[in-house]
JSON list of C-alpha atoms in Angstrom, two decimals:
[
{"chain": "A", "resi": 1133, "resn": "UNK", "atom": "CA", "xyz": [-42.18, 11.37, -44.29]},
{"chain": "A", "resi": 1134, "resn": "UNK", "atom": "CA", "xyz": [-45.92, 10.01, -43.21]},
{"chain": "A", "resi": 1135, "resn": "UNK", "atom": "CA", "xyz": [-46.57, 8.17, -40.06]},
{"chain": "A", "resi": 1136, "resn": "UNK", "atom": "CA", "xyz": [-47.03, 4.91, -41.69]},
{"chain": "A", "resi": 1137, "resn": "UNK", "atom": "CA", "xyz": [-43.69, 5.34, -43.24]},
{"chain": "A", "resi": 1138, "resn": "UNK", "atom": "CA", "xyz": [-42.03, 6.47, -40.36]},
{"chain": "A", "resi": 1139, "resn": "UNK", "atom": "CA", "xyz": [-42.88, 3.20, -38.56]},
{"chain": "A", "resi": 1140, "resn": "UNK", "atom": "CA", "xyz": [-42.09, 0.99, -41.63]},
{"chain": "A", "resi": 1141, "resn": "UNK", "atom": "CA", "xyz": [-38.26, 2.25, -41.62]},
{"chain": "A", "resi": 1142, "resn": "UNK", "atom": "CA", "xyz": [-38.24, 1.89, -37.87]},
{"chain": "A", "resi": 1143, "resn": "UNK", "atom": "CA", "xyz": [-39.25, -1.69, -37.95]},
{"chain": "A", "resi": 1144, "resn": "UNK", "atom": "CA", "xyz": [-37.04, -2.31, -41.19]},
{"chain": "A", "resi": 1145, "resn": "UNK", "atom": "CA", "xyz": [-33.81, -0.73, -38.71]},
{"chain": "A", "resi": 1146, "resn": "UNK", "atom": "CA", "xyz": [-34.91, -2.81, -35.76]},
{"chain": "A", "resi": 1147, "resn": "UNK", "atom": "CA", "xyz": [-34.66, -5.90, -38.05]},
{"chain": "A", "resi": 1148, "resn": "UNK", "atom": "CA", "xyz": [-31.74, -5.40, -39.60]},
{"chain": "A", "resi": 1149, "resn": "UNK", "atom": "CA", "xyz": [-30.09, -4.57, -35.63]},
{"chain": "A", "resi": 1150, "resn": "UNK", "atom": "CA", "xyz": [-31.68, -7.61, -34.71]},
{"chain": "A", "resi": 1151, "resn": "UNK", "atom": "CA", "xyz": [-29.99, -9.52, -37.76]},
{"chain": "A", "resi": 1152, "resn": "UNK", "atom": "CA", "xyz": [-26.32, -7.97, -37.27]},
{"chain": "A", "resi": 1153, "resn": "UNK", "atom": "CA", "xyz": [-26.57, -9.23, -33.84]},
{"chain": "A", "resi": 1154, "resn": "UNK", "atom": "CA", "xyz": [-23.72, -11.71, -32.68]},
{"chain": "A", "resi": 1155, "resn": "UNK", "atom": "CA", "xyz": [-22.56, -14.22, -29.84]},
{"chain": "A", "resi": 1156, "resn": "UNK", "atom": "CA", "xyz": [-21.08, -10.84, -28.20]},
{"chain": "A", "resi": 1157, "resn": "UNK", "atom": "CA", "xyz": [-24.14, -9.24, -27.87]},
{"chain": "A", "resi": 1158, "resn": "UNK", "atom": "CA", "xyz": [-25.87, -11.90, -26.23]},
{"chain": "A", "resi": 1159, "resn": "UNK", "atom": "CA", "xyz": [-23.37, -13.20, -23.79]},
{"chain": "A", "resi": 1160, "resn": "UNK", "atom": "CA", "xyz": [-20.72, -10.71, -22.74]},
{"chain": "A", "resi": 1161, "resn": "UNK", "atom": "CA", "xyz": [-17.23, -12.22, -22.95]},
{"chain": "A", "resi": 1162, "resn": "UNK", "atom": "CA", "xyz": [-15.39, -14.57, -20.46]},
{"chain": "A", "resi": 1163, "resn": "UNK", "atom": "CA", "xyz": [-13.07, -11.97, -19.15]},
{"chain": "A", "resi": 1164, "resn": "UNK", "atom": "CA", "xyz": [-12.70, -7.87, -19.01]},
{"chain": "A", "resi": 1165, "resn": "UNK", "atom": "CA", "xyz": [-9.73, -5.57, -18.34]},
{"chain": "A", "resi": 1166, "resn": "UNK", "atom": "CA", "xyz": [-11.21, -3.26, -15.84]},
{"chain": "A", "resi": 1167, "resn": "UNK", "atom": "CA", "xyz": [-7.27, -1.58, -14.67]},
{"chain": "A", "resi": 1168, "resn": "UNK", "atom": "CA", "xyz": [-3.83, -1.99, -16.28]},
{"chain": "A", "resi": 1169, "resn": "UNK", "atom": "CA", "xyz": [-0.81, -0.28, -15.27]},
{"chain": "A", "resi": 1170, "resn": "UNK", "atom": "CA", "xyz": [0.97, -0.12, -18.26]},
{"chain": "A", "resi": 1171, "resn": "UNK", "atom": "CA", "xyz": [1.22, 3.79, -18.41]},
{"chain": "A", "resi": 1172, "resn": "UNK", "atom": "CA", "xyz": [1.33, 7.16, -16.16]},
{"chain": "A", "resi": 1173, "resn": "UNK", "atom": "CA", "xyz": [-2.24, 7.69, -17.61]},
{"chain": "A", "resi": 1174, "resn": "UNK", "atom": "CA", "xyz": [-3.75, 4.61, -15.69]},
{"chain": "A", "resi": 1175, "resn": "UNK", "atom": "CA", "xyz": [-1.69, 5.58, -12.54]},
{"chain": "A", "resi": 1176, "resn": "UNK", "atom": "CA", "xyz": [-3.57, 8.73, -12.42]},
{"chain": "A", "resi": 1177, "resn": "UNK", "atom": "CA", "xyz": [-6.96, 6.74, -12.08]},
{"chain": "A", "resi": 1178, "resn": "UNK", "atom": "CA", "xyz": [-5.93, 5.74, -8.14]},
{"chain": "A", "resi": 1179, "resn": "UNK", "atom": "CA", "xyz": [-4.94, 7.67, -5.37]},
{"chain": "A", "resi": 1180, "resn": "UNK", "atom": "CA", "xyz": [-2.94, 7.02, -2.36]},
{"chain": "A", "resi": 1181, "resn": "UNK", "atom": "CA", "xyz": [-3.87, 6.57, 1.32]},
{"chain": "A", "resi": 1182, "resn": "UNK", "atom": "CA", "xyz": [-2.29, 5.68, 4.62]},
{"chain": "A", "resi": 1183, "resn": "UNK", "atom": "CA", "xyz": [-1.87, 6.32, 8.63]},
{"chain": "A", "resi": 1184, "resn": "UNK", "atom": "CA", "xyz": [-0.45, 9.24, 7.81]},
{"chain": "A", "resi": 1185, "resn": "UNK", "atom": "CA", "xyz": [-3.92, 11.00, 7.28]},
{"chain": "A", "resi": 1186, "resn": "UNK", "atom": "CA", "xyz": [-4.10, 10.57, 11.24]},
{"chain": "A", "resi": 1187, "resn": "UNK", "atom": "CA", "xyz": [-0.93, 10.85, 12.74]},
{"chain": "A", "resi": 1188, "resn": "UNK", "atom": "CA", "xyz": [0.89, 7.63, 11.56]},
{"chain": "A", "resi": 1189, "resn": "UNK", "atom": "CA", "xyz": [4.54, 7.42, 10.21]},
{"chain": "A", "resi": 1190, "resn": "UNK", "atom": "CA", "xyz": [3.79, 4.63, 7.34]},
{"chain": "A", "resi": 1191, "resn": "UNK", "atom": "CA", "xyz": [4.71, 5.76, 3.89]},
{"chain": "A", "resi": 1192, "resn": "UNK", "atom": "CA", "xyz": [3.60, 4.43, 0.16]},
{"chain": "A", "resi": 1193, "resn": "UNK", "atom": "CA", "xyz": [3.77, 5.93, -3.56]},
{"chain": "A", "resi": 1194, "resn": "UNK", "atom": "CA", "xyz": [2.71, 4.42, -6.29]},
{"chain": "A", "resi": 1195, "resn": "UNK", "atom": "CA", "xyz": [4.84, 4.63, -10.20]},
{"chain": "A", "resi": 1196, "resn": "UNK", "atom": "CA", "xyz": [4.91, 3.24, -13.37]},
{"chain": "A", "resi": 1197, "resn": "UNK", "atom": "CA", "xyz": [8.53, 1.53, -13.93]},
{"chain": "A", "resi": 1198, "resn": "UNK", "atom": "CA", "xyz": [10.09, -0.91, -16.41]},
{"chain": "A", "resi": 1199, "resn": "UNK", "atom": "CA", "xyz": [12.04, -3.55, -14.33]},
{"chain": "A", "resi": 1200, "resn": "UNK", "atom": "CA", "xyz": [12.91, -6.12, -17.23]},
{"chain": "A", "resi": 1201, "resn": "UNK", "atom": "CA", "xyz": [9.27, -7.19, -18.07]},
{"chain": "A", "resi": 1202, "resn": "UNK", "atom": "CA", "xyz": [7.90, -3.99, -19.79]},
{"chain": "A", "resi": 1203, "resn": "UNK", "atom": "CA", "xyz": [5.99, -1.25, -17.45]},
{"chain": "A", "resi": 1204, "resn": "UNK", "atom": "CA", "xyz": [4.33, -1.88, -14.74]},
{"chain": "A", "resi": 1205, "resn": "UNK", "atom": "CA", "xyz": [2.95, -0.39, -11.69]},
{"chain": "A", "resi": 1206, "resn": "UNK", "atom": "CA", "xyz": [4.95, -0.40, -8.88]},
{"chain": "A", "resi": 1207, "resn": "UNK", "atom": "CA", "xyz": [3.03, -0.23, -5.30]},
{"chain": "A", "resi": 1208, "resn": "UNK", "atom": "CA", "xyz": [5.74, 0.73, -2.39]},
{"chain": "A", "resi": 1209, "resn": "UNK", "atom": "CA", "xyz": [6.53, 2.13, 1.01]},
{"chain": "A", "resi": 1210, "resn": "UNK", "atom": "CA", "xyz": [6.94, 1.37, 4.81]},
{"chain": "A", "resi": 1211, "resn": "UNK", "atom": "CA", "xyz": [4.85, 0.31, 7.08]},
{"chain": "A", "resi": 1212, "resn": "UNK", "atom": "CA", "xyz": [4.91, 1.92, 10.73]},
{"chain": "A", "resi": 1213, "resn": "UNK", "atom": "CA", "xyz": [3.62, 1.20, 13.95]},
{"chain": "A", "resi": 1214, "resn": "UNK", "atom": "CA", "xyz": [5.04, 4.75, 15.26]},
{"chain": "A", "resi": 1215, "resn": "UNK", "atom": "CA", "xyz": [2.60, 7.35, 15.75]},
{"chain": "A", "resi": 1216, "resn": "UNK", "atom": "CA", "xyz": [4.09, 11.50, 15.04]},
{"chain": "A", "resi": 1217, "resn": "UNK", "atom": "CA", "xyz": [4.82, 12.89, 18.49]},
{"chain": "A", "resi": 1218, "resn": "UNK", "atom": "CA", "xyz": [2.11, 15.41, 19.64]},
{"chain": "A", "resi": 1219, "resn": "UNK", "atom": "CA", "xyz": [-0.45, 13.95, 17.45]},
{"chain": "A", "resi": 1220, "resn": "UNK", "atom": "CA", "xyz": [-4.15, 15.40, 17.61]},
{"chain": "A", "resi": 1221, "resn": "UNK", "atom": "CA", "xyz": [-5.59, 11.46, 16.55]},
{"chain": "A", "resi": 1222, "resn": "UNK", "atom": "CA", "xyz": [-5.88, 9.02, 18.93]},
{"chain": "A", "resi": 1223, "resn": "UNK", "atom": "CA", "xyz": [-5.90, 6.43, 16.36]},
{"chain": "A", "resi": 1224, "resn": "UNK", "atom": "CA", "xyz": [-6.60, 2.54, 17.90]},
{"chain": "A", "resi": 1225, "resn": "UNK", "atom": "CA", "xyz": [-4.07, 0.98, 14.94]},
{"chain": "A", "resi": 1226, "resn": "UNK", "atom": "CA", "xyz": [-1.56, 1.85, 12.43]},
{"chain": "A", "resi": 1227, "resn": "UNK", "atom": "CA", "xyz": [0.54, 0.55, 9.98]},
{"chain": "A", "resi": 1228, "resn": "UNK", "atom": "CA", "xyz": [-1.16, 0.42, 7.17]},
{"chain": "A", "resi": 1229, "resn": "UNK", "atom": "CA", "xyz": [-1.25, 1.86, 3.72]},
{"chain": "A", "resi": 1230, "resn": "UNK", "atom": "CA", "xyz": [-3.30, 1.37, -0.01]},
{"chain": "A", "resi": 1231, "resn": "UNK", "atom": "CA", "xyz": [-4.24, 2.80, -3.29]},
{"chain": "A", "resi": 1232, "resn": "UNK", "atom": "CA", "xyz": [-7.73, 3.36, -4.20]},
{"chain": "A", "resi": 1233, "resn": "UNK", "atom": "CA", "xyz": [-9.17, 3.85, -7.73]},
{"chain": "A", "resi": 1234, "resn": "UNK", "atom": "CA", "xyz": [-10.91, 7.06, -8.26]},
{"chain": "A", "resi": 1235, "resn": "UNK", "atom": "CA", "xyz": [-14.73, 7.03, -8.35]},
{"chain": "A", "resi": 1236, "resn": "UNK", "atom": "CA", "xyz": [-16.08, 5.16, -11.99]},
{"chain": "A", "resi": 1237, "resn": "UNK", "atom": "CA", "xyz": [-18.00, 8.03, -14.14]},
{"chain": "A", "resi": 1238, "resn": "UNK", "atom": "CA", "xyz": [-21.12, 6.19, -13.04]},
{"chain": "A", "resi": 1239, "resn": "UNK", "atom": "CA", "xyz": [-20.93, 2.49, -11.89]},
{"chain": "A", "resi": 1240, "resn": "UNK", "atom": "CA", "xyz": [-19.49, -0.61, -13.97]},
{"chain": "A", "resi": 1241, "resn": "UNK", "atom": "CA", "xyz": [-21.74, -3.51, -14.43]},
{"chain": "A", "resi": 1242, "resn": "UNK", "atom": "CA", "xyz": [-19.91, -6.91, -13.27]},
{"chain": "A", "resi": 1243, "resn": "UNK", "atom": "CA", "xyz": [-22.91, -8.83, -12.72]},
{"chain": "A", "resi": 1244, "resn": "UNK", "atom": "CA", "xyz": [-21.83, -11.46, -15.72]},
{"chain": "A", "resi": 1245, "resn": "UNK", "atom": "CA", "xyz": [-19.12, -12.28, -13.91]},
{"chain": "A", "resi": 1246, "resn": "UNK", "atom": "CA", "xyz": [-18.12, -13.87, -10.62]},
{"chain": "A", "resi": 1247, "resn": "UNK", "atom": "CA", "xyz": [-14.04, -13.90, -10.20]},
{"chain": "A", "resi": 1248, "resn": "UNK", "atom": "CA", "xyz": [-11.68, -11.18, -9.88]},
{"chain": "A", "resi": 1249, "resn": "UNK", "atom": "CA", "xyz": [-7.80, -11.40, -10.62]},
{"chain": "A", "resi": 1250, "resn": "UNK", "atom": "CA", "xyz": [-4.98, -9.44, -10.43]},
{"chain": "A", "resi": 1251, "resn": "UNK", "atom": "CA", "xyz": [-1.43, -10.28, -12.31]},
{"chain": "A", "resi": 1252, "resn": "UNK", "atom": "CA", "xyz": [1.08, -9.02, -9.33]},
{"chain": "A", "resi": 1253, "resn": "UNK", "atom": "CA", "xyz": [4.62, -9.64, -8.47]},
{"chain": "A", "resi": 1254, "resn": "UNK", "atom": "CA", "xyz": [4.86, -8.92, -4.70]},
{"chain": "A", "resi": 1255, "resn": "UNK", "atom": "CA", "xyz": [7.03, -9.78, -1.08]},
{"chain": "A", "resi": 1256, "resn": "UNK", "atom": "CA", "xyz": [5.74, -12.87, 0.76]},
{"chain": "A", "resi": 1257, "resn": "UNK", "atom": "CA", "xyz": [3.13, -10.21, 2.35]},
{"chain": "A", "resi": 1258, "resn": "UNK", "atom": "CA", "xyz": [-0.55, -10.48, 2.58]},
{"chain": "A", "resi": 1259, "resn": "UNK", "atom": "CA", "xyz": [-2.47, -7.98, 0.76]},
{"chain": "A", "resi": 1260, "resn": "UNK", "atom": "CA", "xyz": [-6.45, -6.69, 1.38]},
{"chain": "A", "resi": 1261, "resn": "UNK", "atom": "CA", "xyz": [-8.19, -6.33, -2.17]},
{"chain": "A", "resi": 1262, "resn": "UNK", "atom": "CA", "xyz": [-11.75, -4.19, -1.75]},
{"chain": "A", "resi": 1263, "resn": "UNK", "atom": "CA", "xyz": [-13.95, -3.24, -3.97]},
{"chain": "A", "resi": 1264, "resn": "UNK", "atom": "CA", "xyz": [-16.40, -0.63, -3.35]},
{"chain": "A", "resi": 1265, "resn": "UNK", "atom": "CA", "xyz": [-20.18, -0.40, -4.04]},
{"chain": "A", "resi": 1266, "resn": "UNK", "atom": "CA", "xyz": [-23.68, 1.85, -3.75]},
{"chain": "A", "resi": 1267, "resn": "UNK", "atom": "CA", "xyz": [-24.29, 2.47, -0.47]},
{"chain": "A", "resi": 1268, "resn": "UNK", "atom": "CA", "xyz": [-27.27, 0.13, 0.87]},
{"chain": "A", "resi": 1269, "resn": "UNK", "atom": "CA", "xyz": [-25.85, -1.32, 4.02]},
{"chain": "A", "resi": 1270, "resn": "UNK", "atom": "CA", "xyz": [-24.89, 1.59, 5.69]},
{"chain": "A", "resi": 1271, "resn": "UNK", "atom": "CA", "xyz": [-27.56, 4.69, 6.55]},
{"chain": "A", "resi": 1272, "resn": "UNK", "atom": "CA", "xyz": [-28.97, 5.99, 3.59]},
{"chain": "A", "resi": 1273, "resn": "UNK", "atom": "CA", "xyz": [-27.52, 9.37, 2.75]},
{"chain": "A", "resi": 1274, "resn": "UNK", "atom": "CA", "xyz": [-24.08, 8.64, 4.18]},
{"chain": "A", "resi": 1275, "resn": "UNK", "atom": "CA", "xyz": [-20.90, 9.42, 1.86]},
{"chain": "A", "resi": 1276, "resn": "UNK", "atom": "CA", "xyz": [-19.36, 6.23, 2.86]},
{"chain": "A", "resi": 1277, "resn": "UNK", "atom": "CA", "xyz": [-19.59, 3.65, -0.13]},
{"chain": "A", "resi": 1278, "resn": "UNK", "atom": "CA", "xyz": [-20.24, -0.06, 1.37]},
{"chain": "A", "resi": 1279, "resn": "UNK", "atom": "CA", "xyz": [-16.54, -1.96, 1.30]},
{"chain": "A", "resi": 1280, "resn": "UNK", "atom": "CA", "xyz": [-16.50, -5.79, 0.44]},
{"chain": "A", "resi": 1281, "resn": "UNK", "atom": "CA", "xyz": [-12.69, -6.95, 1.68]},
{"chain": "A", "resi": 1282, "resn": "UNK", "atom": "CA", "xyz": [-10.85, -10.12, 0.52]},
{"chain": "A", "resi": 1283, "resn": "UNK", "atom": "CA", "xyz": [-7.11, -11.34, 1.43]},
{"chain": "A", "resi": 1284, "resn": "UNK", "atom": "CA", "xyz": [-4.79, -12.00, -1.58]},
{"chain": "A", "resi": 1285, "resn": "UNK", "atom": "CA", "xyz": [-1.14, -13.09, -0.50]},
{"chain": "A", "resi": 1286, "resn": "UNK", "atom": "CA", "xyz": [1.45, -12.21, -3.49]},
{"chain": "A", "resi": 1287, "resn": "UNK", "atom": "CA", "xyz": [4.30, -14.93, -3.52]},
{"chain": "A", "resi": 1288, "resn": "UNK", "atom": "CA", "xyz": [7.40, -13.23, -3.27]},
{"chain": "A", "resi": 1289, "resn": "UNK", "atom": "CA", "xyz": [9.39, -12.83, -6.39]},
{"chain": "A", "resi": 1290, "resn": "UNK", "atom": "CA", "xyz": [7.48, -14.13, -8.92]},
{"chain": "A", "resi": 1291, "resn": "UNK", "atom": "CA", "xyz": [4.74, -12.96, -11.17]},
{"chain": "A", "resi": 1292, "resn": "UNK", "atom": "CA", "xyz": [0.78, -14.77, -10.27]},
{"chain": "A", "resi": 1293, "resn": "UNK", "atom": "CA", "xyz": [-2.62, -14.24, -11.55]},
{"chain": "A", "resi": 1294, "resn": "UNK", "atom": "CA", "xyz": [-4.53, -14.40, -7.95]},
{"chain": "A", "resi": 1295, "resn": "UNK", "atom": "CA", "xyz": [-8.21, -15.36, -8.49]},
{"chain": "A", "resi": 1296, "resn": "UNK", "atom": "CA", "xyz": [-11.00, -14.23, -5.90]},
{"chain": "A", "resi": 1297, "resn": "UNK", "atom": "CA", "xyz": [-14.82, -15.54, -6.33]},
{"chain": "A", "resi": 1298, "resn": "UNK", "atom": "CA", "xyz": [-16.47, -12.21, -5.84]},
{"chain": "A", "resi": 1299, "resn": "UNK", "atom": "CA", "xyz": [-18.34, -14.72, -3.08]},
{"chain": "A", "resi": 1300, "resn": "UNK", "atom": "CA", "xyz": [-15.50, -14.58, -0.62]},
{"chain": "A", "resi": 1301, "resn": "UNK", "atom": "CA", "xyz": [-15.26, -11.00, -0.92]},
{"chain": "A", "resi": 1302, "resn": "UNK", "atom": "CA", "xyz": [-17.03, -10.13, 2.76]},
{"chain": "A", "resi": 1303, "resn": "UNK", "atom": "CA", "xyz": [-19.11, -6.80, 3.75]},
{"chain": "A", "resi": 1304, "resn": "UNK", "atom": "CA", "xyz": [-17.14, -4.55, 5.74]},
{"chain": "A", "resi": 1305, "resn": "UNK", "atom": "CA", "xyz": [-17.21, -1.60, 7.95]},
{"chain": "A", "resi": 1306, "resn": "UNK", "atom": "CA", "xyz": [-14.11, 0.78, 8.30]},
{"chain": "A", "resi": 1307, "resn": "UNK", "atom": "CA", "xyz": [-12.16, -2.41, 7.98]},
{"chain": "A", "resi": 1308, "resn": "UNK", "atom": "CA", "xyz": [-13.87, -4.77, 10.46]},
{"chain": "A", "resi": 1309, "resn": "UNK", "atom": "CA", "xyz": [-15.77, -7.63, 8.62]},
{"chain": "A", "resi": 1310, "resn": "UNK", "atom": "CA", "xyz": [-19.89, -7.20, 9.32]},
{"chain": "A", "resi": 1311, "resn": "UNK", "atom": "CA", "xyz": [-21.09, -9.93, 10.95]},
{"chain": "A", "resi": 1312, "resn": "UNK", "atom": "CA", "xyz": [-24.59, -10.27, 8.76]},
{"chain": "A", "resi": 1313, "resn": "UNK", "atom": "CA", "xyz": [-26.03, -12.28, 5.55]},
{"chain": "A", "resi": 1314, "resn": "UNK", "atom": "CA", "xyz": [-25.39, -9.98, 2.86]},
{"chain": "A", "resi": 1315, "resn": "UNK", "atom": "CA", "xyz": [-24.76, -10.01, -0.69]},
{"chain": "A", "resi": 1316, "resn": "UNK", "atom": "CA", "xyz": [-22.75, -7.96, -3.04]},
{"chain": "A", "resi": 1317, "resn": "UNK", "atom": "CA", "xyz": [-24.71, -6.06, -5.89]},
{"chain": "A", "resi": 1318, "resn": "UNK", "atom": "CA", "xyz": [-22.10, -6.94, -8.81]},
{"chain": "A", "resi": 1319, "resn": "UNK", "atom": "CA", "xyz": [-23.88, -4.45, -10.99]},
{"chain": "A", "resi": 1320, "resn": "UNK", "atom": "CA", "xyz": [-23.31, -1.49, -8.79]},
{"chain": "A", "resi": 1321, "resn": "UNK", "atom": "CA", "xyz": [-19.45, -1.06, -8.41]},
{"chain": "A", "resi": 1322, "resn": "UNK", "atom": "CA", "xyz": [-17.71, 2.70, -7.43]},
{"chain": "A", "resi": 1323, "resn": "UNK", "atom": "CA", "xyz": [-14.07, 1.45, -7.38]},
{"chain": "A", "resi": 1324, "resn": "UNK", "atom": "CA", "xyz": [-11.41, -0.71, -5.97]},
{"chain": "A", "resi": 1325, "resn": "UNK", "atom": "CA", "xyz": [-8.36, -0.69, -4.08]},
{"chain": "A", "resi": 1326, "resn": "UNK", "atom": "CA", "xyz": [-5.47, -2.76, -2.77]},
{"chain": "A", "resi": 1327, "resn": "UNK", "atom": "CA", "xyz": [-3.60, -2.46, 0.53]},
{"chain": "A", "resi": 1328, "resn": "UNK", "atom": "CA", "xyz": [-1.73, -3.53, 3.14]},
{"chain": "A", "resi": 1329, "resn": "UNK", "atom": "CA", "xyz": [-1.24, -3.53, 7.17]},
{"chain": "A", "resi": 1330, "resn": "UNK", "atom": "CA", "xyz": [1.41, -4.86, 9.39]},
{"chain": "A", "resi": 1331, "resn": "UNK", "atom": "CA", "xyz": [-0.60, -6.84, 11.38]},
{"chain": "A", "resi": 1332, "resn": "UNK", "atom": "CA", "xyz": [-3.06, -9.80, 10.58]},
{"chain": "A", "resi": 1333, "resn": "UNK", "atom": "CA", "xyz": [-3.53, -11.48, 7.24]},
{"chain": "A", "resi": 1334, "resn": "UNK", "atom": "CA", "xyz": [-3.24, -14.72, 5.79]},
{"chain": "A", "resi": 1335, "resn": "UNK", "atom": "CA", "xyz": [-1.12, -17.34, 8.15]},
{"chain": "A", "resi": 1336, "resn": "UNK", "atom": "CA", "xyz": [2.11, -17.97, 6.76]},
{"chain": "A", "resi": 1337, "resn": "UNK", "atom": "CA", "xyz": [2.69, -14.65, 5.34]},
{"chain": "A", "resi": 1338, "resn": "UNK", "atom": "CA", "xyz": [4.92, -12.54, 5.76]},
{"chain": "A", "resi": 1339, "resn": "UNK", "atom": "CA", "xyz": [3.70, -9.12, 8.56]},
{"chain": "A", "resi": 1340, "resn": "UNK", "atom": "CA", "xyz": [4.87, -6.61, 10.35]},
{"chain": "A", "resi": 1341, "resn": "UNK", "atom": "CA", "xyz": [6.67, -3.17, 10.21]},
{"chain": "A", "resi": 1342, "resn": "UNK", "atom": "CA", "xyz": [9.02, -2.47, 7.39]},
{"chain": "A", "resi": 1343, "resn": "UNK", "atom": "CA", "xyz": [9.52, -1.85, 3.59]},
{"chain": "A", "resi": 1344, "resn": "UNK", "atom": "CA", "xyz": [6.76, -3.65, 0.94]},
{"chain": "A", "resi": 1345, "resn": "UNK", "atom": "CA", "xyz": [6.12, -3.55, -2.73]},
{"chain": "A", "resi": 1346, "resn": "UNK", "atom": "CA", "xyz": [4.00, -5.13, -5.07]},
{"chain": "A", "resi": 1347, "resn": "UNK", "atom": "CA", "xyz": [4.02, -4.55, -9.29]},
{"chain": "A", "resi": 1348, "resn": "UNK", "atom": "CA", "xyz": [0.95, -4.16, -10.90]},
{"chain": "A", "resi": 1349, "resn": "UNK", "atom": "CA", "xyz": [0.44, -5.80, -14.53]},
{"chain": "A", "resi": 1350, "resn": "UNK", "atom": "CA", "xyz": [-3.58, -5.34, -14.49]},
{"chain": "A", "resi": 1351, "resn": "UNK", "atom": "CA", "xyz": [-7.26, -6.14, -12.94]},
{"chain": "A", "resi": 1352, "resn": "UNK", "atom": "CA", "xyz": [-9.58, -7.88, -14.73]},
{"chain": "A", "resi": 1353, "resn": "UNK", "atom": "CA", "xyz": [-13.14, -9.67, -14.15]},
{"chain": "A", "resi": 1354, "resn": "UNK", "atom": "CA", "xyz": [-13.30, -13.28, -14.99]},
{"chain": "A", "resi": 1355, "resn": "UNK", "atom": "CA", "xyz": [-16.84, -15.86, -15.93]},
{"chain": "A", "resi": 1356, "resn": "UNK", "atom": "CA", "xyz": [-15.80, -18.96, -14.61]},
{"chain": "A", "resi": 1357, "resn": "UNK", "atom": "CA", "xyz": [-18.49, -20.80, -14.89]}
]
């Protein structure tokens, strides 16, 4: 095929891209699923964490379980302000536990969009949704991704679609909020998690030591406006 030709078809398949183009392409859609927990698959995307790791007693697990409405994730356990006797970490706090999604392949892009919302079934309790992104706030060539940290409390009981402005999701640093100006970078996003403590939270809820659980129906990003 000759140069000249080359760049004819080219052109002609840039045109005809350009004319199969729709609404889609041009404006992403209002909503996207970025978890569900409708199978053991998706449970195997998030890992579990708690006080445990430095000498706490709290407990959680996290399974996929049909209750009535279909499956679901279940998020469980206890919390505990005990620490295990003879313990090498002199940890400040305890009683606290959470699931974190595994690392993207890459980052996901949720720069079109500006809520976040879980569908969740929970206790009364007050739960800490974080999502994680590049590290820029931090010193460069640290491990630790920057954390953004937002209360959701779950209604206990019944099933709720909580909705969080990625706005009021504040810049954090090994859970204490950073007192600073900063913005989130939407576009550059590692993972997220969900957890709870026994202390703290939003008034009215319910705290302390003792059993929780939350189920799980999915995550999604939302374009409000």
């Amino acid at each position: 095929m000759s140069r000249f030709r080359s760049l004819w078809q080219a052109s002609l398949d840039a045109t005809k891209k350009a004319l199969t183009w729709n609404v889609e392409d041009l404006m992403p859609p209002t909503e996207r699923l970025i978890f569900n927990f409708n199978s053991r698959e998706e449970v195997k995307k998030w890992h579990l964490y708690s006080d445990s790791e430095y000498g706490g007693l709290s407990s959680a697990s996290l399974e996929i379980m049909d209750e009535g409405n279909g499956l679901k994730g279940v998020f469980s356990g206890n919390l505990s302000l005990d620490v295990a006797e003879g313990s090498r970490w002199n940890i400040s706090r305890s009683g606290f536990c959470g699931m974190r999604s595994k690392k993207f392949d890459g980052f996901i892009d949720l720069d079109a969009y500006d809520t976040i919302a879980l569908k969740l079934k929970g206790d009364g309790r007050s739960y800490i949704s974080t999502i994680y992104t590049e590290n820029w706030v931090n010193s460069p060539g640290q491990m630790e991704d920057n954390s953004w940290q937002a209360f959701v409390f779950v209604p206990k009981d019944n099933w709720y679609i909580a909705k969080i402005p990625l706005a009021r999701y504040l810049p954090t640093w090994r859970g204490n909020v950073i007192d600073a100006s900063m913005e989130m970078n939407p576009s550059r996003i590692l993972g997220m998690s969900l957890s709870v403590n026994a202390g703290g939270g939003i008034p009215g809820a319910r705290s302390g030591p003792g059993d929780f659980k939350v189920e799980l129906d999915w995550i999604k990003a939302f374009r409000t406006q």
